[in-house]
CSV table of C-alpha atoms and ligand atoms in Angstrom, one decimal:
chain,number,residue,atom,x,y,z
A,12,UNK,CA,-20.7,34.4,-12.4
A,13,UNK,CA,-17.6,33.5,-14.5
A,14,UNK,CA,-15.1,36.1,-15.5
A,15,UNK,CA,-13.1,35.0,-18.6
A,16,UNK,CA,-9.7,36.7,-18.9
A,17,UNK,CA,-8.2,37.6,-22.3
A,18,UNK,CA,-5.6,35.1,-23.6
A,19,UNK,CA,-2.8,37.7,-23.0
A,20,UNK,CA,-4.0,38.9,-19.6
A,21,UNK,CA,-1.1,39.4,-17.2
A,22,UNK,CA,-0.8,37.8,-13.7
A,23,UNK,CA,-1.2,41.4,-12.3
A,24,UNK,CA,-4.5,41.8,-14.1
A,25,UNK,CA,-5.8,38.5,-12.8
A,26,UNK,CA,-4.9,39.6,-9.3
A,27,UNK,CA,-6.6,43.0,-9.7
A,28,UNK,CA,-9.8,41.2,-10.8
A,29,UNK,CA,-9.6,38.9,-7.8
A,30,UNK,CA,-9.2,41.9,-5.6
A,31,UNK,CA,-12.2,43.6,-7.1
A,32,UNK,CA,-14.3,40.5,-6.4
A,33,UNK,CA,-13.2,40.5,-2.8
A,34,UNK,CA,-14.0,44.2,-2.5
A,35,UNK,CA,-17.5,43.5,-3.5
A,36,UNK,CA,-17.8,41.0,-0.7
A,37,UNK,CA,-17.5,37.8,-2.9
A,38,UNK,CA,-15.0,35.0,-3.3
A,39,UNK,CA,-12.7,34.6,-6.3
A,40,UNK,CA,-11.8,31.1,-7.6
A,41,UNK,CA,-9.1,31.3,-10.3
A,42,UNK,CA,-9.4,28.4,-12.8
A,43,UNK,CA,-6.3,28.2,-15.0
A,44,UNK,CA,-7.1,26.7,-18.4
A,45,UNK,CA,-5.0,25.5,-21.3
A,46,UNK,CA,-5.6,28.8,-23.2
A,47,UNK,CA,-6.8,31.3,-20.7
A,48,UNK,CA,-7.6,31.9,-17.1
A,49,UNK,CA,-11.1,32.2,-15.8
A,50,UNK,CA,-12.2,33.3,-12.4
A,51,UNK,CA,-15.3,31.9,-10.8
A,52,UNK,CA,-17.2,34.2,-8.4
A,53,UNK,CA,-19.2,32.8,-5.5
A,54,UNK,CA,-20.8,34.3,-2.4
A,55,UNK,CA,-23.2,36.5,-4.2
A,56,UNK,CA,-26.8,36.0,-3.2
A,57,UNK,CA,-28.5,37.6,-6.2
A,58,UNK,CA,-27.1,38.1,-9.8
A,59,UNK,CA,-24.0,40.2,-10.2
A,60,UNK,CA,-23.9,42.9,-12.8
A,61,UNK,CA,-21.4,41.9,-15.5
A,62,UNK,CA,-20.6,45.6,-16.0
A,63,UNK,CA,-18.8,45.4,-12.6
A,64,UNK,CA,-16.0,43.5,-14.3
A,65,UNK,CA,-16.2,44.0,-18.1
A,66,UNK,CA,-14.4,47.3,-18.1
A,67,UNK,CA,-11.4,46.0,-16.1
A,68,UNK,CA,-8.0,45.5,-17.9
A,69,UNK,CA,-7.5,42.0,-19.1
A,70,UNK,CA,-11.1,40.9,-18.8
A,71,UNK,CA,-12.7,39.4,-22.0
A,72,UNK,CA,-16.2,38.8,-20.7
A,73,UNK,CA,-18.3,38.2,-17.6
A,74,UNK,CA,-20.8,35.4,-18.0
A,75,UNK,CA,-23.7,34.3,-15.7
A,76,UNK,CA,-23.5,30.6,-14.9
A,77,UNK,CA,-27.0,29.2,-15.5
A,78,UNK,CA,-26.6,25.9,-13.4
A,79,UNK,CA,-27.3,25.9,-9.7
A,80,UNK,CA,-23.8,24.4,-9.2
A,81,UNK,CA,-21.1,26.7,-10.4
A,82,UNK,CA,-17.5,25.7,-9.7
A,83,UNK,CA,-18.1,22.0,-10.5
A,84,UNK,CA,-19.9,22.8,-13.8
A,85,UNK,CA,-18.4,22.5,-17.3
A,86,UNK,CA,-19.6,26.0,-18.0
A,87,UNK,CA,-17.0,27.3,-15.6
A,88,UNK,CA,-14.3,24.7,-16.5
A,89,UNK,CA,-14.7,22.9,-19.9
A,90,UNK,CA,-11.7,20.6,-19.5
A,91,UNK,CA,-11.9,17.3,-17.5
A,92,UNK,CA,-10.3,17.6,-14.0
A,93,UNK,CA,-7.6,15.2,-13.1
A,94,UNK,CA,-7.2,14.8,-9.3
A,95,UNK,CA,-3.8,13.7,-7.9
A,96,UNK,CA,-4.0,11.2,-5.1
A,97,UNK,CA,-0.7,10.3,-3.5
A,98,UNK,CA,1.0,11.2,-6.8
A,99,UNK,CA,-1.3,9.1,-9.0
A,100,UNK,CA,-4.1,10.5,-11.3
A,101,UNK,CA,-7.8,10.1,-10.9
A,102,UNK,CA,-9.5,11.2,-14.1
A,103,UNK,CA,-8.1,11.5,-17.6
A,104,UNK,CA,-7.0,8.5,-19.7
A,105,UNK,CA,-6.2,6.0,-17.0
A,106,UNK,CA,-9.0,4.1,-15.4
A,107,UNK,CA,-8.3,4.1,-11.7
A,108,UNK,CA,-8.7,0.9,-9.8
A,109,UNK,CA,-9.4,1.3,-6.0
A,110,UNK,CA,-9.6,-1.8,-4.0
A,111,UNK,CA,-9.5,-3.1,-0.4
A,112,UNK,CA,-11.7,-4.5,2.4
A,113,UNK,CA,-14.8,-2.7,3.5
A,114,UNK,CA,-13.2,-2.3,7.0
A,115,UNK,CA,-9.7,-2.4,8.4
A,116,UNK,CA,-10.1,-5.3,10.8
A,117,UNK,CA,-6.6,-6.2,11.9
A,118,UNK,CA,-3.0,-5.7,10.7
A,119,UNK,CA,-2.8,-9.2,9.3
A,120,UNK,CA,-6.1,-9.0,7.4
A,121,UNK,CA,-5.2,-5.6,5.9
A,122,UNK,CA,-1.6,-6.6,4.9
A,123,UNK,CA,-2.9,-9.8,3.3
A,124,UNK,CA,-5.5,-8.0,1.2
A,125,UNK,CA,-3.3,-5.1,0.4
A,126,UNK,CA,-0.4,-7.3,-0.9
A,127,UNK,CA,-2.9,-9.2,-3.1
A,128,UNK,CA,-4.6,-6.2,-4.6
A,129,UNK,CA,-1.2,-4.5,-5.2
A,130,UNK,CA,0.0,-7.6,-7.0
A,131,UNK,CA,-3.2,-7.8,-9.1
A,132,UNK,CA,-2.6,-4.2,-10.3
A,133,UNK,CA,-4.8,-2.0,-8.1
A,134,UNK,CA,-3.8,1.7,-8.2
A,135,UNK,CA,-5.1,2.7,-4.8
A,136,UNK,CA,-5.8,0.9,-1.5
A,137,UNK,CA,-9.0,1.7,0.4
A,138,UNK,CA,-10.3,0.4,3.7
A,139,UNK,CA,-12.5,2.0,6.5
A,140,UNK,CA,-11.2,2.8,9.9
A,141,UNK,CA,-14.4,4.6,10.7
A,142,UNK,CA,-17.5,2.7,9.6
A,143,UNK,CA,-20.9,4.3,9.3
A,144,UNK,CA,-23.1,1.3,10.2
A,145,UNK,CA,-26.9,1.0,10.1
A,146,UNK,CA,-26.8,-0.6,13.6
A,147,UNK,CA,-25.0,0.9,16.6
A,148,UNK,CA,-24.2,-2.7,17.6
A,149,UNK,CA,-22.3,-3.5,14.4
A,150,UNK,CA,-18.5,-3.2,14.1
A,151,UNK,CA,-17.7,0.5,14.0
A,152,UNK,CA,-14.1,0.3,12.8
A,153,UNK,CA,-10.8,0.4,14.6
A,154,UNK,CA,-10.5,4.2,14.5
A,155,UNK,CA,-7.0,5.6,15.0
A,156,UNK,CA,-5.5,2.1,15.2
A,157,UNK,CA,-7.0,1.4,11.7
A,158,UNK,CA,-5.4,4.6,10.3
A,159,UNK,CA,-2.0,3.5,11.7
A,160,UNK,CA,-2.4,0.1,10.0
A,161,UNK,CA,-3.3,1.9,6.7
A,162,UNK,CA,-0.2,4.1,7.0
A,163,UNK,CA,2.1,1.1,7.4
A,164,UNK,CA,0.4,-0.7,4.5
A,165,UNK,CA,1.0,2.3,2.3
A,166,UNK,CA,4.7,2.1,3.1
A,167,UNK,CA,4.8,-1.6,2.4
A,168,UNK,CA,2.9,-1.6,-0.9
A,169,UNK,CA,3.5,1.9,-2.2
A,170,UNK,CA,-0.2,2.2,-2.9
A,171,UNK,CA,-1.8,5.6,-1.9
A,172,UNK,CA,-4.5,5.0,0.7
A,173,UNK,CA,-8.1,6.3,0.8
A,174,UNK,CA,-10.3,6.1,3.9
A,175,UNK,CA,-13.6,7.4,5.1
A,176,UNK,CA,-14.2,10.3,7.5
A,177,UNK,CA,-17.6,10.2,9.2
A,178,UNK,CA,-17.4,13.5,11.1
A,179,UNK,CA,-15.2,16.5,11.6
A,180,UNK,CA,-13.2,14.9,14.3
A,181,UNK,CA,-12.3,11.8,12.2
A,182,UNK,CA,-11.6,14.1,9.2
A,183,UNK,CA,-8.8,15.7,11.2
A,184,UNK,CA,-7.4,12.2,11.9
A,185,UNK,CA,-7.7,11.0,8.4
A,186,UNK,CA,-5.8,14.1,7.2
A,187,UNK,CA,-2.8,13.0,9.2
A,188,UNK,CA,-2.7,9.4,7.7
A,189,UNK,CA,-4.3,9.1,4.3
A,190,UNK,CA,-3.9,10.3,0.7
A,191,UNK,CA,-7.6,11.0,0.2
A,192,UNK,CA,-10.7,11.2,2.4
A,193,UNK,CA,-13.9,9.4,1.5
A,194,UNK,CA,-17.3,10.9,2.4
A,195,UNK,CA,-19.8,8.1,2.4
A,196,UNK,CA,-23.4,7.9,1.0
A,197,UNK,CA,-25.0,8.6,4.3
A,198,UNK,CA,-23.0,11.8,4.8
A,199,UNK,CA,-23.4,13.2,1.3
A,200,UNK,CA,-25.6,15.9,2.6
A,201,UNK,CA,-23.9,16.4,6.0
A,202,UNK,CA,-23.2,20.0,5.2
A,203,UNK,CA,-21.0,20.8,8.1
A,204,UNK,CA,-18.8,17.8,7.1
A,205,UNK,CA,-18.8,18.9,3.5
A,206,UNK,CA,-17.6,22.4,4.5
A,207,UNK,CA,-14.9,20.9,6.7
A,208,UNK,CA,-13.9,18.7,3.7
A,209,UNK,CA,-13.6,21.9,1.7
A,210,UNK,CA,-10.9,23.1,4.1
A,211,UNK,CA,-9.2,19.7,4.3
A,212,UNK,CA,-5.6,19.1,3.1
A,213,UNK,CA,-6.7,16.0,1.1
A,214,UNK,CA,-8.6,15.3,-2.1
A,215,UNK,CA,-12.2,14.1,-1.3
A,216,UNK,CA,-13.8,10.9,-2.7
A,217,UNK,CA,-17.5,11.9,-2.5
A,218,UNK,CA,-20.1,9.1,-2.8
A,219,UNK,CA,-23.6,9.6,-4.0
A,220,UNK,CA,-26.4,9.5,-1.3
A,221,UNK,CA,-28.8,6.6,-1.2
A,222,UNK,CA,-31.5,8.6,-3.0
A,223,UNK,CA,-29.6,11.6,-4.2
A,224,UNK,CA,-30.4,13.2,-7.6
A,225,UNK,CA,-27.6,14.2,-10.0
A,226,UNK,CA,-28.1,17.8,-8.9
A,227,UNK,CA,-28.0,17.0,-5.2
A,228,UNK,CA,-24.7,15.1,-5.8
A,229,UNK,CA,-23.1,18.0,-7.7
A,230,UNK,CA,-24.4,20.5,-5.1
A,231,UNK,CA,-22.7,18.4,-2.4
A,232,UNK,CA,-19.5,18.6,-4.4
A,233,UNK,CA,-20.0,22.4,-4.8
A,234,UNK,CA,-20.1,22.7,-1.0
A,235,UNK,CA,-16.5,21.3,-0.9
A,236,UNK,CA,-15.2,23.2,-3.8
A,237,UNK,CA,-16.7,26.5,-2.8
A,238,UNK,CA,-14.6,26.3,0.4
A,239,UNK,CA,-11.5,26.2,-1.6
A,240,UNK,CA,-10.8,22.4,-2.0
A,241,UNK,CA,-11.0,21.8,-5.8
A,242,UNK,CA,-9.8,18.2,-5.5
A,243,UNK,CA,-13.1,16.2,-5.5
A,244,UNK,CA,-13.9,13.0,-7.3
A,245,UNK,CA,-17.4,11.5,-7.3
A,246,UNK,CA,-18.7,7.9,-7.0
A,247,UNK,CA,-21.9,6.2,-8.1
A,248,UNK,CA,-22.7,3.5,-5.5
A,249,UNK,CA,-26.2,2.5,-6.3
A,250,UNK,CA,-29.5,4.0,-5.2
A,251,UNK,CA,-32.6,2.6,-3.4
A,252,UNK,CA,-35.3,1.2,-5.6
A,253,UNK,CA,-37.9,-1.5,-5.4
A,254,UNK,CA,-35.5,-4.1,-6.9
A,255,UNK,CA,-34.9,-7.1,-4.6
A,256,UNK,CA,-32.3,-8.9,-6.8
A,257,UNK,CA,-29.6,-6.6,-5.6
A,258,UNK,CA,-29.0,-4.4,-2.5
A,259,UNK,CA,-29.1,-1.2,-4.5
A,260,UNK,CA,-29.6,-0.3,-8.1
A,261,UNK,CA,-26.4,0.7,-9.8
A,262,UNK,CA,-27.2,3.8,-11.9
A,263,UNK,CA,-24.6,3.7,-14.7
A,264,UNK,CA,-26.6,6.3,-16.7
A,265,UNK,CA,-25.4,8.9,-14.2
A,266,UNK,CA,-21.8,8.7,-15.7
A,267,UNK,CA,-22.5,10.3,-19.1
A,268,UNK,CA,-25.0,12.6,-17.3
A,269,UNK,CA,-22.3,13.9,-14.9
A,270,UNK,CA,-19.8,14.1,-17.8
A,271,UNK,CA,-22.2,16.3,-19.7
A,272,UNK,CA,-22.5,19.0,-17.0
A,273,UNK,CA,-19.4,18.6,-14.8
A,274,UNK,CA,-15.6,18.4,-15.1
A,275,UNK,CA,-15.2,16.3,-12.0
A,276,UNK,CA,-14.1,12.6,-12.4
A,277,UNK,CA,-16.8,10.0,-11.6
A,278,UNK,CA,-16.0,6.5,-10.4
A,279,UNK,CA,-18.3,3.5,-9.8
A,280,UNK,CA,-18.6,1.3,-6.8
A,281,UNK,CA,-20.1,-2.0,-8.0
A,282,UNK,CA,-19.7,-3.6,-4.6
A,283,UNK,CA,-22.2,-1.4,-2.6
A,284,UNK,CA,-24.0,-0.7,-6.0
A,285,UNK,CA,-25.2,-4.3,-6.1
A,286,UNK,CA,-24.3,-5.8,-2.7
A,287,UNK,CA,-23.8,-9.2,-4.3
A,288,UNK,CA,-20.4,-10.7,-5.1
A,289,UNK,CA,-21.4,-12.3,-8.4
A,290,UNK,CA,-22.5,-8.9,-9.8
A,291,UNK,CA,-19.2,-7.1,-9.1
A,292,UNK,CA,-17.3,-8.3,-12.2
A,293,UNK,CA,-20.0,-7.6,-14.8
A,294,UNK,CA,-20.9,-4.2,-13.4
A,295,UNK,CA,-17.2,-3.2,-13.2
A,296,UNK,CA,-16.7,-3.9,-16.9
A,297,UNK,CA,-20.0,-2.1,-17.7
A,298,UNK,CA,-19.0,0.9,-15.6
A,299,UNK,CA,-15.7,1.3,-17.6
A,300,UNK,CA,-17.6,0.8,-20.9
A,301,UNK,CA,-20.0,3.6,-19.8
A,302,UNK,CA,-17.1,6.0,-19.3
A,303,UNK,CA,-16.4,5.8,-15.6
A,304,UNK,CA,-13.0,7.2,-14.5
A,305,UNK,CA,-12.4,4.2,-12.3
A,306,UNK,CA,-13.9,1.6,-10.0
A,307,UNK,CA,-13.9,1.0,-6.3
A,308,UNK,CA,-14.1,-2.7,-5.4
A,309,UNK,CA,-14.3,-4.4,-2.0
A,310,UNK,CA,-12.0,-7.4,-1.7
A,311,UNK,CA,-11.5,-9.8,1.2
A,312,UNK,CA,-9.5,-13.0,1.5
A,313,UNK,CA,-12.0,-14.5,3.9
A,314,UNK,CA,-15.4,-12.9,3.0
A,315,UNK,CA,-17.3,-15.3,5.3
A,316,UNK,CA,-15.3,-13.8,8.3
A,317,UNK,CA,-15.5,-10.2,7.2
A,318,UNK,CA,-16.8,-7.8,9.9
A,319,UNK,CA,-18.7,-5.8,7.3
A,320,UNK,CA,-20.1,-6.2,3.8
A,321,UNK,CA,-18.9,-9.8,3.4
A,322,UNK,CA,-21.6,-10.8,0.9
A,323,UNK,CA,-20.3,-8.3,-1.6
A,324,UNK,CA,-16.6,-8.9,-1.1
A,325,UNK,CA,-14.7,-10.7,-3.9
A,326,UNK,CA,-11.7,-13.0,-3.4
A,327,UNK,CA,-8.2,-11.7,-4.4
A,328,UNK,CA,-8.0,-14.2,-7.3
A,329,UNK,CA,-11.3,-13.0,-8.7
A,330,UNK,CA,-10.1,-9.4,-8.3
A,331,UNK,CA,-7.0,-10.2,-10.4
A,332,UNK,CA,-9.2,-11.5,-13.2
A,333,UNK,CA,-11.5,-8.4,-12.8
A,334,UNK,CA,-8.5,-6.1,-13.2
A,335,UNK,CA,-7.4,-7.9,-16.4
A,336,UNK,CA,-10.9,-7.6,-17.9
A,337,UNK,CA,-11.4,-4.0,-16.8
A,338,UNK,CA,-8.1,-3.0,-18.4
A,339,UNK,CA,-9.1,-4.8,-21.6
A,340,UNK,CA,-12.4,-2.9,-21.7
A,341,UNK,CA,-10.6,0.4,-21.0
A,342,UNK,CA,-8.3,-0.3,-24.0
A,343,UNK,CA,-11.3,-1.0,-26.2
A,344,UNK,CA,-12.5,2.6,-25.4
A,345,UNK,CA,-9.1,4.2,-26.1
A,346,UNK,CA,-8.2,4.4,-22.4
A,347,UNK,CA,-5.6,2.8,-20.2
B,4,PEP,C1,-18.1,2.0,2.0
B,4,PEP,O1,-17.5,2.5,1.0
B,4,PEP,O2,-17.6,1.0,2.7
B,4,PEP,C2,-19.4,2.5,2.4
B,4,PEP,C3,-19.9,2.4,3.6
B,4,PEP,O3,-20.0,2.9,1.3
B,4,PEP,P1,-21.4,3.8,1.2
B,4,PEP,O4,-21.1,5.1,1.9
B,4,PEP,O5,-21.5,4.0,-0.3
B,4,PEP,O6,-22.5,3.0,1.7
B,5,MN,MN1,-18.5,-1.5,2.6
């Protein structure tokens, strides 16, 4: 249910409505808007009677939300959300460029790549200290040491850093070092991790599962938001299909589909989305043309030596060209 307050409702009236929601055993989620405040109600198992609220001072109307996802839906919040990550926006006019290696492998590797992507115009640096790998024998990431390298690189480059948490324990560590936490495709429906992310101090970069529908992706985001963390941005990273010309099939049609029903920003990861270096540039440009709020690109100065995802990593000089072209496409669509 969504309770829409009158334009001239006072702060006290908003508080009284929130209190009434709590008294009924539900949870209030105030959503300040440009013109008026609305309050989302969650925690109810069946429908709530609008009459419970419609008589209260300051209340304009109480509306049932028809979608299965509530707080992430446009019904509840019509305006696009802009999420601040380390003081920079994700969502809105500017197309966010996130770049870095798949994994933090060493101090030298990380500093080399970070300096190059910063110089090329990336807005955020991303690298994994905890890697969810298909094989238990593959490189699992440097863990805490990787996070410490990331923190030093943030200081050096000034770029906010994003890194993946694979479980509740690593989420606690990531909170101490990064500006945003990534939840990867394999964990998109790890509900205990999603709930923990909902209580995290950081914005959450939530990637689409390998075979997740749009509704499943938004329900995963709803898990995080319903716990009180409203700072979530989504990422399309390709889904499993029969195609064998690429590692995954990048589903760009999900961008306008998400935009139609949700206020959350959605980015595109053409690196995992295709798995092949030569497809990263064209798919980055296409993503921005399709309305993506940003891209996430894997970059490595020595892809043949990379400890993970080498075949999809692009070289720093190719990344610089990519950023130029992506910014040009953004300008064509009245964005930055
Ligand atoms: C990654 O971003 O490096 C990663 C492992 O991605 P995904 O979870 O989308 O496979
Ligand atoms: Mn990767």
